[in-house]
Amino acid sequence: MKGDGGKMVIKSKLKWVGLVGLVLSALSLFTHFLLARYSYTDDNLTEYQAITIFSWRPIFQNADLSPNGLLGLLSKLHRRLWGPVRRLESLQPHAKPRQHYAVPVSESDRFIFVRIRGGFHEIRSSICDAVVIARLLNATLVIPEIQSTTSSKGISAQFKSFPYLYNEDHFMEALANDITVVKTLPKSLKGARRKKEIPSFKVVNSQSPYYYLHHVLPVLKRHSVVELVVSDGGCLQAILPPDLEEYQRLRCRVAFHALSFRQEVQELATKILHRLRAPGRPFIAYDPGMTRDALAYYGCAELFQDVHTELIQHRRLWMLKRGIVKGNLTVNSNAQRLNGSCPLMPEEIGIILRAYGYSWDTIIYVSGGEVFGGQKKLIPFHAMFENVVDRTSLTTPWELNKIYGREANLVDKYPKTPPSAEQETKKDTWKTSGQRPRPLPPPPARPKSYNIEGWWGWVAESDNEPESTVIELRTNAHKLLWEAIDYMVCVEADVFVPGFDRDGKGRPSFASLVMGHRLYQSATAKSFMLDRKEIAKHMEEISDHLYEFNQTWIKSVRNHLRKSLVDGLTEEAKISKSLSFLSFPVPECACLRSKPNGASSRTSASQLPAVLKVAPSCPAWMGKDVISRTADKENDDDLDEDDDSGTFSLFFRQSGGSSNRNAVSNGGGRGGGEMMSSKEETQMEDQEEMEGGDR
């Protein structure tokens, strides 16, 4: 008996030990989950930390770290890849009024109400134009209404219309000295708007100031309020007469200072920037610009395959019927590509970036969301760069849902209409009726439903595309927030590379606004303004051996990219500025810093392109701080004049990876050999590049 009792005690103890072990294991897993997904911030707020592991390999193993060794060469390579464009150092942002500028009347009996349709870049341009028009007509501006949000069902009631995207209070405060802004119309005019008794103008793109002064202003004086409907992106011409130059600076104050995204969007964009810079390395922002409308407008359908070609052609036919685009339905896409009218493919962007010197472990942020053609278009790009990320890989669904606000459940909010009492009676009569002498009639045809993610069956059935569903309308509103996040990341990126800078109407797109903002905010930040025609020629030269290019080809690509940093400004001023002022807001919104005594001649304004030399000198209150900063950097800048011989060669020898990477990175190309055949050839090439560089 004692033996049996001892065995039972031992078994019970083992059960307790097992139970305790299970509890401890569960607690351990739970603790590890919390540590992996949550961290306690300085503000005592618990937030999700997206874990993004960037691949990179140290290149300092068994290396000479002396100033004249590998460390010095890498420092010079870093300046060439990531350093500022020193020829633009004298260009400084200056959008404040420079002449007599009257403060707006506090009380005004004239109101302008604006309804804006379109995408992110069209909304941003239209808001700036609306402010200028309100100032021009001496009227009070009612906070513009963004139709993409008001027409969407089920979005958060907390964020509606203008506040869905921008900070309403900051917008009003920032423009207090320019115009009077109110949130809503007075009560006496609200009723007239509900009854649609307010005179309305459907404004086309790029209207002249004469139109508003001689057509809109008389109506505004009679009715005290007018409504402007803007659907084409921008309701005022980009180039204004010289006597209205102050209105151009007003555009800059609106776009770059007053239009601040709402707090939730800014916080998420700041988190993404923090996660991108967490490894302590710079990053590139790349905007493919491959939208279906743009591809259809310029006739680039043949660059794709299968259903994507049909989708582009279907859209182009739709544009032809509505007069949006002129020409034939079938266009030689290869000729368009060689002419620079089609976007650069991600694979082409990857090749020229590798040729310029960016290594396989460079962090690249892809903006714009889904690339037309699917993720397969990015496969070659991912093969060349391992640290390619986007908004979705740096955030969590919970963080994205937070910026949407509390949204309604569309399924519950919009249930199917219940059958009427008469229909129920007919059903009962049909069931209780006797024998049916005739066969039942065929059931009515079901409405066709198209799966947006699947095969686009409607392409061959109708010239018109299916109407947007409720979910799609809400997704269109979400896209505005996604592009706002991408916009902030691209503006703050160390390097910006646009794949295409035109939209589906032939006007400057999202990428153009980013480049204009970067040019205004920090002209020295690297923004490659690529000549797509020139890049297409370079790609044709190596079309037979795409990943095996020689030294001459590498040198020509590098020279083109370097020249695009400064010389590309002249072309941008000719092409984009006449269509969108915000894509090139200088010299109206800039000033030139005078050269400090004893400074090097490269910091003077004499090396600026002719289009920028007409900018006035900066006021004295700006010059002191800027000149002192320049003097502090003078010693560092002198180092850039030295020859960076062997830098590119040593970099790839030390960071050599798999055979796939070497196929792209090695300039010899034919046998996977080293980048430079000899030290003398390397020194000669790098010296020639430095002579034409961005000094």
XYZ file of C-alpha atoms in Angstrom:
695
model
C 0.000 0.000 0.000
C 2.785 2.372 0.827
C 4.377 1.698 -2.537
C 1.117 2.474 -4.378
C 0.683 5.698 -2.369
C 4.221 6.825 -3.203
C 3.645 6.231 -6.911
C 0.442 8.330 -6.835
C 2.250 11.213 -5.117
C 5.026 11.103 -7.697
C 2.487 11.081 -10.554
C 0.615 14.055 -9.091
C 3.880 15.992 -8.706
C 4.783 15.241 -12.313
C 1.414 16.560 -13.422
C 1.981 19.805 -11.501
C 5.474 20.141 -12.941
C 4.126 19.616 -16.441
C 1.348 22.141 -15.860
C 3.817 24.744 -14.549
C 6.052 24.084 -17.556
C 3.180 24.671 -19.954
C 2.234 27.916 -18.214
C 5.828 29.152 -18.293
C 6.120 28.259 -21.972
C 2.948 30.175 -22.777
C 4.185 33.186 -20.808
C 7.533 33.020 -22.587
C 5.911 32.987 -26.014
C 3.631 35.858 -25.056
C 6.580 37.886 -23.757
C 8.599 37.277 -26.907
C 5.622 38.346 -29.004
C 5.348 41.609 -27.084
C 9.074 42.290 -27.325
C 9.047 41.635 -31.051
C 6.030 43.749 -31.823
C 5.840 46.451 -29.208
C 8.231 48.959 -27.689
C 7.786 51.672 -25.100
C 8.485 55.116 -26.540
C 9.724 58.279 -24.849
C 6.199 59.644 -24.789
C 4.973 56.633 -22.783
C 2.948 55.468 -25.753
C 2.914 51.837 -26.831
C 3.180 51.570 -30.585
C 3.823 48.846 -33.133
C 7.336 48.685 -34.453
C 7.504 47.350 -37.992
C 10.551 45.156 -38.242
C 12.314 45.567 -41.566
C 15.654 43.819 -41.919
C 17.881 45.420 -44.535
C 20.535 43.247 -46.139
C 24.060 44.573 -46.306
C 27.581 43.262 -46.020
C 30.474 45.055 -44.243
C 33.261 46.030 -46.633
C 35.978 46.836 -44.126
C 37.293 43.319 -43.587
C 41.083 43.184 -43.974
C 41.037 46.659 -45.505
C 43.404 49.593 -45.283
C 41.493 52.175 -43.207
C 44.042 54.958 -43.583
C 42.878 58.301 -45.061
C 44.605 57.405 -48.330
C 43.372 53.816 -48.271
C 39.953 52.237 -48.605
C 38.333 54.493 -46.016
C 39.288 57.618 -47.922
C 38.130 56.154 -51.221
C 34.790 55.127 -49.735
C 34.341 58.604 -48.317
C 34.768 60.094 -51.783
C 32.423 57.516 -53.296
C 29.832 58.368 -50.660
C 30.064 62.057 -51.578
C 29.613 61.244 -55.248
C 26.564 59.065 -54.637
C 24.876 60.883 -51.778
C 26.574 64.264 -51.386
C 24.854 67.596 -52.134
C 24.862 69.251 -55.554
C 27.288 72.022 -54.698
C 26.629 74.058 -57.826
C 23.177 74.825 -56.418
C 24.315 75.841 -52.928
C 23.700 79.519 -53.575
C 19.997 78.887 -54.307
C 17.882 79.410 -51.192
C 14.093 79.262 -50.613
C 12.486 82.670 -50.273
C 8.710 82.911 -50.804
C 7.927 85.916 -48.619
C 6.489 89.058 -50.242
C 9.124 91.422 -51.595
C 6.983 94.418 -52.492
C 4.085 96.253 -50.896
C 1.652 93.529 -49.914
C -1.641 94.611 -48.375
C -3.203 92.581 -45.580
C -6.600 91.151 -46.614
C -9.806 92.762 -45.383
C -11.012 91.035 -42.228
C -14.667 91.139 -43.279
C -15.601 90.461 -46.890
C -18.991 90.045 -48.506
C -17.633 88.036 -51.409
C -17.189 84.279 -51.092
C -15.587 81.736 -53.398
C -16.513 78.104 -52.951
C -14.352 75.547 -54.804
C -15.070 71.900 -55.545
C -12.006 69.967 -56.667
C -11.871 66.654 -58.466
C -8.879 64.575 -59.472
C -5.883 62.844 -58.008
C -3.373 63.926 -55.399
C -1.241 66.179 -57.606
C -4.301 67.754 -59.235
C -5.864 68.532 -55.860
C -2.676 70.113 -54.560
C -2.261 72.343 -57.616
C -5.927 73.338 -57.629
C -5.896 74.418 -53.976
C -2.925 76.705 -54.625
C -4.693 78.225 -57.633
C -7.896 78.717 -55.642
C -6.026 80.760 -53.027
C -4.458 82.942 -55.721
C -7.852 83.508 -57.352
C -9.403 84.501 -54.018
C -6.597 87.042 -53.511
C -6.945 88.280 -57.090
C -10.697 88.873 -56.702
C -10.401 90.192 -53.126
C -12.807 87.509 -51.894
C -13.085 85.216 -48.900
C -12.178 81.620 -49.655
C -14.318 78.858 -48.229
C -12.263 75.761 -47.390
C -12.149 73.819 -50.699
C -14.152 70.636 -51.012
C -12.287 67.528 -52.196
C -14.759 65.500 -54.213
C -12.749 62.275 -53.995
C -13.669 62.063 -50.320
C -17.206 63.433 -50.281
C -18.274 61.062 -53.088
C -16.830 58.038 -51.294
C -19.161 55.980 -49.151
C -18.305 54.707 -45.736
C -15.211 56.809 -45.012
C -14.739 58.212 -41.547
C -17.061 61.065 -40.620
C -14.233 62.457 -38.501
C -12.186 63.283 -41.623
C -14.232 64.610 -44.505
C -13.343 66.602 -47.581
C -10.402 68.977 -46.971
C -9.554 67.743 -43.423
C -9.374 64.198 -44.788
C -6.001 65.098 -46.286
C -4.787 68.421 -44.873
C -4.652 70.264 -41.575
C -7.523 72.727 -41.811
C -6.538 74.976 -38.903
C -2.914 75.260 -40.013
C -4.081 76.152 -43.523
C -6.174 79.036 -42.223
C -3.490 80.343 -39.865
C -0.686 80.183 -42.430
C -2.671 82.285 -44.919
C -3.961 84.858 -42.439
C -1.824 87.591 -44.028
C -2.764 86.629 -47.588
C -6.494 85.945 -47.728
C -9.444 85.415 -45.439
C -10.361 81.742 -45.128
C -13.551 80.425 -43.528
C -14.697 76.861 -42.966
C -18.256 77.228 -44.252
C -20.497 79.680 -46.030
C -22.652 82.061 -43.962
C -26.097 80.773 -43.044
C -27.724 83.173 -45.485
C -25.867 81.503 -48.370
C -25.996 77.875 -47.242
C -29.636 77.574 -48.215
C -28.945 78.974 -51.666
C -26.209 76.394 -52.163
C -28.517 73.542 -51.144
C -31.075 74.777 -53.674
C -28.282 75.102 -56.258
C -28.982 78.796 -56.686
C -25.308 79.754 -56.476
C -23.781 80.669 -59.851
C -21.301 77.990 -60.842
C -18.336 78.015 -63.223
C -16.814 74.822 -64.569
C -13.257 76.021 -64.962
C -10.947 74.425 -67.484
C -7.243 73.979 -66.922
C -4.903 77.010 -67.099
C -7.431 79.845 -67.269
C -5.955 83.325 -67.496
C -6.344 86.050 -64.849
C -8.337 87.994 -67.465
C -11.053 85.311 -67.360
C -11.539 85.704 -63.611
C -11.391 89.501 -63.640
C -13.826 89.945 -66.542
C -16.132 86.918 -66.257
C -16.153 85.668 -62.682
C -15.720 88.946 -60.792
C -18.871 90.667 -62.189
C -20.973 87.656 -61.197
C -19.313 87.583 -57.785
C -20.205 91.239 -57.195
C -23.865 90.617 -58.077
C -24.419 87.402 -56.114
C -21.772 87.720 -53.359
C -20.790 84.083 -53.940
C -19.636 81.905 -56.826
C -18.801 78.242 -57.083
C -15.803 77.006 -59.054
C -15.756 73.388 -60.202
C -12.196 72.290 -60.973
C -11.790 68.863 -62.528
C -8.682 69.103 -64.709
C -6.091 69.943 -62.072
C -5.143 73.593 -61.853
C -7.566 76.391 -62.660
C -5.045 79.191 -63.302
C -2.311 79.412 -65.879
C 1.161 78.477 -64.654
C 3.049 81.488 -66.048
C 1.603 84.796 -64.838
C 2.445 88.301 -66.110
C 5.441 90.040 -64.442
C 3.169 92.417 -62.518
C 1.568 89.379 -60.810
C 4.834 87.827 -59.618
C 3.756 88.179 -56.000
C 0.945 85.744 -56.756
C 3.544 83.174 -57.784
C 5.177 83.482 -54.382
C 1.724 83.116 -52.851
C 1.466 79.779 -54.645
C 4.726 78.722 -53.003
C 3.551 79.782 -49.552
C 0.411 77.702 -50.028
C 2.078 74.592 -51.444
C 5.183 74.456 -49.274
C 4.014 76.023 -46.019
C 0.226 76.207 -45.681
C -0.678 72.784 -47.080
C 0.369 70.614 -44.184
C -0.998 67.082 -43.942
C -3.134 66.229 -40.970
C -1.396 64.978 -37.865
C -2.109 61.263 -38.285
C -0.641 61.239 -41.811
C 2.440 63.186 -40.743
C 3.068 60.878 -37.802
C 2.926 57.751 -39.963
C 5.175 59.289 -42.629
C 7.647 60.275 -39.908
C 7.654 56.693 -38.613
C 8.397 55.383 -42.087
C 11.270 57.840 -42.465
C 12.600 56.780 -39.067
C 12.479 53.109 -40.063
C 14.198 53.842 -43.379
C 17.017 55.667 -41.602
C 17.236 53.199 -38.703
C 20.270 51.393 -40.216
C 22.080 54.752 -40.288
C 22.332 54.802 -44.066
C 20.888 57.088 -46.762
C 18.146 55.875 -49.084
C 16.753 56.466 -52.570
C 13.103 57.244 -53.304
C 11.945 55.915 -56.676
C 8.607 56.799 -58.265
C 7.836 54.522 -61.260
C 5.008 56.747 -62.546
C 3.585 53.789 -64.500
C -0.132 54.523 -64.409
C -2.623 53.165 -66.872
C -3.840 56.610 -67.943
C -0.330 57.874 -68.660
C 0.561 54.752 -70.627
C -2.636 55.084 -72.666
C -2.167 58.802 -73.305
C 1.335 58.346 -74.735
C 0.635 55.068 -76.544
C 2.911 52.715 -74.620
C 0.694 49.632 -74.753
C 3.132 47.435 -76.683
C 5.663 47.631 -73.859
C 3.396 45.256 -71.931
C 1.898 41.862 -72.628
C -1.407 40.038 -72.632
C -4.278 41.669 -70.813
C -2.309 44.742 -69.760
C -1.881 45.735 -73.406
C -5.629 45.347 -73.918
C -6.354 47.430 -70.845
C -4.138 50.266 -72.070
C -5.660 50.164 -75.547
C -9.166 50.137 -74.097
C -8.344 53.226 -72.071
C -6.776 54.963 -75.072
C -9.920 54.316 -77.117
C -11.947 55.876 -74.325
C -9.650 58.941 -74.380
C -9.880 59.247 -78.170
C -13.675 59.297 -78.094
C -13.680 62.087 -75.511
C -11.018 64.175 -77.184
C -8.522 63.808 -74.344
C -5.862 62.528 -76.712
C -5.464 62.958 -80.454
C -4.008 60.500 -82.916
C -4.511 56.847 -83.762
C -5.510 53.998 -81.531
C -2.491 51.928 -82.519
C 0.836 53.595 -81.821
C 4.376 52.343 -82.295
C 5.288 52.016 -78.630
C 8.950 51.320 -79.333
C 9.223 54.581 -81.282
C 7.499 56.385 -78.416
C 9.961 54.837 -75.994
C 12.977 55.888 -78.062
C 11.477 59.372 -78.247
C 11.327 59.559 -74.449
C 7.530 59.597 -74.304
C 7.151 56.353 -72.341
C 8.111 55.607 -68.733
C 11.448 54.055 -67.941
C 10.896 50.485 -66.824
C 12.052 49.508 -63.310
C 14.659 47.221 -64.861
C 16.143 50.156 -66.802
C 16.202 52.327 -63.697
C 17.978 49.552 -61.814
C 20.636 49.173 -64.496
C 21.521 52.873 -64.668
C 21.615 53.150 -60.876
C 23.997 50.205 -60.666
C 26.108 51.734 -63.439
C 26.279 55.017 -61.534
C 27.695 53.175 -58.530
C 24.841 52.341 -56.181
C 25.464 48.924 -54.689
C 23.083 45.994 -54.436
C 22.363 46.706 -50.759
C 21.176 50.291 -51.334
C 17.885 51.029 -49.571
C 15.277 52.031 -52.173
C 11.761 53.188 -51.312
C 9.249 52.635 -54.138
C 6.389 55.126 -54.055
C 3.096 55.092 -55.889
C 1.702 51.798 -54.624
C 0.872 49.109 -57.170
C 2.849 49.409 -60.415
C 0.753 48.891 -63.531
C 1.658 45.498 -64.913
C 1.872 43.865 -61.525
C 4.741 42.946 -59.279
C 6.362 40.979 -62.096
C 7.522 44.312 -63.527
C 9.569 44.829 -60.352
C 11.168 41.367 -60.290
C 14.328 42.455 -62.194
C 14.554 45.524 -59.970
C 14.381 43.353 -56.845
C 17.067 41.112 -58.317
C 19.453 44.073 -58.617
C 18.635 45.641 -55.241
C 17.800 43.531 -52.215
C 16.572 46.342 -49.955
C 13.581 47.467 -52.015
C 10.720 48.503 -49.746
C 7.479 50.415 -49.998
C 4.757 51.772 -47.787
C 3.218 48.373 -47.066
C 6.473 46.712 -46.008
C 7.301 49.501 -43.549
C 3.883 49.771 -41.917
C 1.253 47.464 -40.534
C -2.441 47.206 -41.441
C -3.233 48.563 -37.988
C -1.173 51.709 -38.610
C -2.773 52.285 -42.004
C -6.259 51.757 -40.627
C -5.505 54.329 -37.948
C -5.131 57.138 -40.507
C -8.424 56.150 -42.148
C -10.342 56.783 -38.943
C -13.451 54.918 -37.834
C -15.060 53.756 -41.054
C -18.495 52.294 -41.528
C -19.083 48.657 -42.403
C -20.320 48.956 -45.958
C -22.006 45.566 -45.899
C -24.120 46.437 -42.860
C -24.720 50.065 -43.778
C -25.944 49.360 -47.280
C -28.064 46.159 -47.046
C -30.052 44.830 -49.936
C -33.509 46.322 -50.366
C -36.114 43.932 -48.879
C -38.836 42.725 -51.242
C -42.119 44.637 -51.189
C -45.389 43.234 -49.835
C -46.722 42.882 -53.388
C -43.754 40.732 -54.394
C -44.231 38.534 -51.318
C -47.906 38.074 -52.237
C -46.973 37.005 -55.765
C -44.541 34.447 -54.375
C -47.203 32.953 -52.098
C -49.735 32.825 -54.946
C -47.207 31.096 -57.171
C -46.482 28.476 -54.520
C -50.154 27.701 -53.802
C -51.243 27.614 -57.441
C -52.191 24.311 -59.023
C -50.574 22.471 -61.839
C -48.546 24.518 -64.241
C -49.545 23.778 -67.820
C -46.599 25.619 -69.269
C -42.922 25.378 -68.308
C -41.531 28.061 -66.109
C -40.063 31.067 -67.895
C -36.279 31.377 -67.747
C -34.991 33.352 -64.791
C -33.874 36.903 -65.437
C -30.250 37.324 -66.378
C -28.006 38.108 -63.473
C -26.102 41.379 -63.607
C -22.512 40.752 -64.593
C -19.988 41.294 -61.850
C -16.359 41.890 -62.697
C -13.543 40.883 -60.470
C -11.054 43.758 -60.520
C -8.269 41.458 -59.365
C -8.964 38.836 -62.018
C -9.532 38.723 -65.755
C -10.846 41.977 -67.181
C -13.719 40.457 -69.127
C -15.424 43.780 -69.781
C -12.607 44.935 -72.085
C -14.032 43.102 -75.083
C -17.699 43.656 -74.212
C -18.094 47.419 -73.957
C -16.345 50.662 -74.803
C -17.134 51.938 -71.335
C -15.529 50.663 -68.181
C -17.691 49.317 -65.358
C -18.876 51.799 -62.798
C -16.807 52.007 -59.635
C -18.156 50.009 -56.745
C -18.603 51.448 -53.281
C -15.432 49.726 -52.121
C -13.488 51.157 -55.064
C -14.695 54.669 -54.303
C -13.486 54.341 -50.741
C -10.168 52.940 -51.961
C -9.755 56.019 -54.178
C -10.054 58.166 -51.061
C -7.474 55.983 -49.309
C -5.091 56.461 -52.237
C -4.929 60.168 -51.438
C -3.556 59.307 -48.000
C -1.117 56.783 -49.452
C 0.223 59.354 -51.896
C 0.488 61.922 -49.116
C 2.749 59.523 -47.197
C 4.804 58.808 -50.311
C 5.058 62.536 -50.992
C 6.594 63.265 -47.594
C 9.031 60.356 -47.887
C 10.115 61.349 -51.400
C 10.652 64.988 -50.444
C 12.877 63.992 -47.515
C 14.790 61.251 -49.376
C 18.534 61.584 -49.894
C 18.132 60.873 -53.619
C 14.993 60.990 -55.765
C 14.659 59.142 -59.081
C 11.502 59.586 -61.220
C 10.597 56.912 -63.736
C 8.013 59.156 -65.407
C 6.787 62.666 -64.636
C 3.602 62.963 -66.712
C 0.017 62.003 -65.929
C -2.822 60.737 -68.084
C -3.500 64.201 -69.483
C 0.025 65.033 -70.562
C 0.658 67.312 -67.604
C 3.229 67.154 -64.778
C 2.409 64.431 -62.280
C 3.248 63.404 -58.726
C 6.972 63.118 -59.492
C 7.100 66.664 -60.878
C 5.554 68.077 -57.698
C 8.112 66.185 -55.620
C 11.013 67.536 -57.684
C 9.617 71.074 -57.455
C 9.271 70.805 -53.678
C 12.804 69.444 -53.328
C 14.160 72.211 -55.563
C 12.475 74.824 -53.388
C 13.181 73.300 -49.980
C 16.727 72.063 -50.583
C 18.134 72.689 -54.039
C 21.301 70.754 -53.229
C 19.420 67.489 -52.608
C 20.048 65.019 -55.428
C 17.112 64.701 -57.834
C 17.953 62.987 -61.099
C 15.987 64.747 -63.849
C 16.540 62.012 -66.392
C 16.361 62.537 -70.135
C 14.312 59.476 -71.057
C 15.269 59.797 -74.716
C 18.951 59.678 -73.836
C 18.468 56.773 -71.423
C 16.557 54.839 -74.094
C 19.517 55.248 -76.452
C 21.882 53.963 -73.782
C 19.673 50.938 -73.203
C 19.527 50.194 -76.934
C 23.317 50.039 -77.008
C 23.339 47.099 -74.599
C 20.046 45.478 -75.622
C 21.867 42.352 -76.847
C 23.876 41.980 -73.626
C 21.749 43.775 -71.077
C 23.812 42.956 -67.993
C 27.242 43.026 -69.626
C 28.230 46.615 -70.274
C 31.691 48.035 -70.829
C 33.638 50.950 -69.418
C 32.673 53.388 -72.169
C 28.990 52.743 -71.594
C 29.335 53.133 -67.813
C 31.179 56.401 -68.264
C 28.528 57.843 -70.603
C 25.708 56.881 -68.234
C 27.487 58.426 -65.265
C 28.125 61.634 -67.166
C 24.477 61.855 -68.161
C 23.245 61.319 -64.608
C 25.646 63.927 -63.252
C 24.644 66.479 -65.853
C 20.962 65.826 -65.200
C 21.371 67.141 -61.651
C 21.971 70.698 -62.920
C 21.501 70.803 -66.690
C 18.202 68.989 -66.286
C 16.836 72.104 -64.580
C 16.955 74.007 -67.865
C 14.906 71.355 -69.648
C 12.497 71.120 -66.725
C 11.948 74.884 -66.864
C 11.121 74.691 -70.579
C 8.835 71.676 -70.475
C 7.135 71.485 -67.077
C 6.927 75.038 -65.796
C 4.546 76.173 -68.530
C 2.150 73.437 -67.427
C 2.602 73.511 -63.647
C 4.336 76.259 -61.712
C 4.804 74.032 -58.666
C 6.988 71.650 -60.681
C 9.587 74.417 -61.064
C 8.939 77.243 -58.536
C 12.239 79.056 -59.108
C 13.500 81.728 -59.540
C 10.267 83.415 -58.378
C 10.362 81.661 -54.996
C 14.124 81.670 -54.499
C 17.038 83.989 -53.896
C 20.770 83.789 -54.454
C 23.109 83.812 -51.524
C 26.010 86.161 -52.091
C 29.476 84.617 -52.027
C 31.217 85.122 -48.685
C 34.628 86.733 -48.588
C 37.370 84.239 -49.285
C 34.984 81.485 -50.358
C 35.737 79.219 -53.265
C 34.411 80.278 -56.626
C 32.291 77.143 -56.940
C 29.911 78.426 -54.286
C 29.085 81.525 -56.323
C 25.987 81.952 -58.427
C 28.031 82.119 -61.640
C 27.852 78.337 -62.050
C 24.064 78.243 -61.924
C 22.045 77.630 -65.104
C 20.916 80.780 -66.872
C 17.297 80.182 -65.848
C 18.273 80.548 -62.159
C 20.686 83.461 -62.396
C 17.831 85.982 -62.592
C 16.863 85.271 -58.983
C 17.499 88.275 -56.700
C 20.027 88.302 -53.890
C 18.922 87.005 -50.527
C 18.096 89.573 -47.845
C 20.661 90.271 -45.148
C 18.729 88.412 -42.457
C 19.072 85.200 -44.497
C 22.663 85.661 -45.604
C 24.310 85.603 -42.193
C 23.215 82.132 -41.200
C 23.745 80.637 -44.635
C 27.206 82.153 -45.117
C 28.352 80.930 -41.719
C 27.238 77.405 -42.601
C 29.066 77.563 -45.899
C 32.240 78.719 -44.224
C 32.046 75.792 -41.827
C 31.798 73.352 -44.740
C 34.577 74.864 -46.777
C 37.217 72.441 -45.555
C 35.019 69.444 -46.302
C 34.241 70.672 -49.803
C 37.911 70.969 -50.684
C 38.208 67.222 -50.354
C 35.765 66.684 -53.209
C 38.191 68.130 -55.708
C 40.555 65.227 -55.144
C 40.651 62.302 -57.477
C 38.521 59.345 -56.381
C 40.593 56.875 -58.347
C 39.887 53.251 -57.667
C 36.865 53.953 -55.469
C 34.317 52.162 -57.593
C 36.671 49.281 -58.255
C 37.607 48.743 -54.615
C 33.990 49.076 -53.548
C 32.805 46.206 -55.690
C 35.831 44.037 -54.982
C 35.221 44.308 -51.251
C 31.454 43.879 -51.458
C 31.383 41.164 -54.060
C 28.404 38.891 -53.594
C 26.732 36.272 -55.685
C 27.294 35.778 -59.364
C 24.029 37.542 -60.146
C 25.178 40.694 -58.414
C 28.554 40.581 -60.095
C 26.848 40.322 -63.462
C 25.322 43.712 -62.877
C 28.010 45.428 -60.889
C 31.105 44.450 -62.833
C 31.822 46.740 -65.724
C 34.019 44.273 -67.596
C 30.914 42.166 -67.971
C 32.112 39.473 -70.337
C 33.877 37.218 -67.929
C 32.686 38.537 -64.590
C 36.067 40.188 -64.119
C 36.917 43.183 -61.998
C 35.409 46.590 -62.654
C 38.683 48.219 -63.740
C 41.243 46.577 -65.945
C 44.133 48.640 -64.577
C 44.847 51.323 -62.027
C 45.925 53.816 -64.679
C 42.657 53.393 -66.608
C 40.668 53.836 -63.436
C 42.451 57.043 -62.510
C 41.983 58.487 -65.989
C 38.264 57.683 -66.053
C 37.508 58.983 -62.590
C 39.504 62.142 -63.216
C 37.502 62.833 -66.382
C 34.264 62.250 -64.457
C 35.279 64.642 -61.713
C 35.977 67.350 -64.292
C 32.374 67.177 -65.456
C 30.877 66.497 -62.055
C 28.636 68.532 -59.796
C 31.376 70.635 -58.195
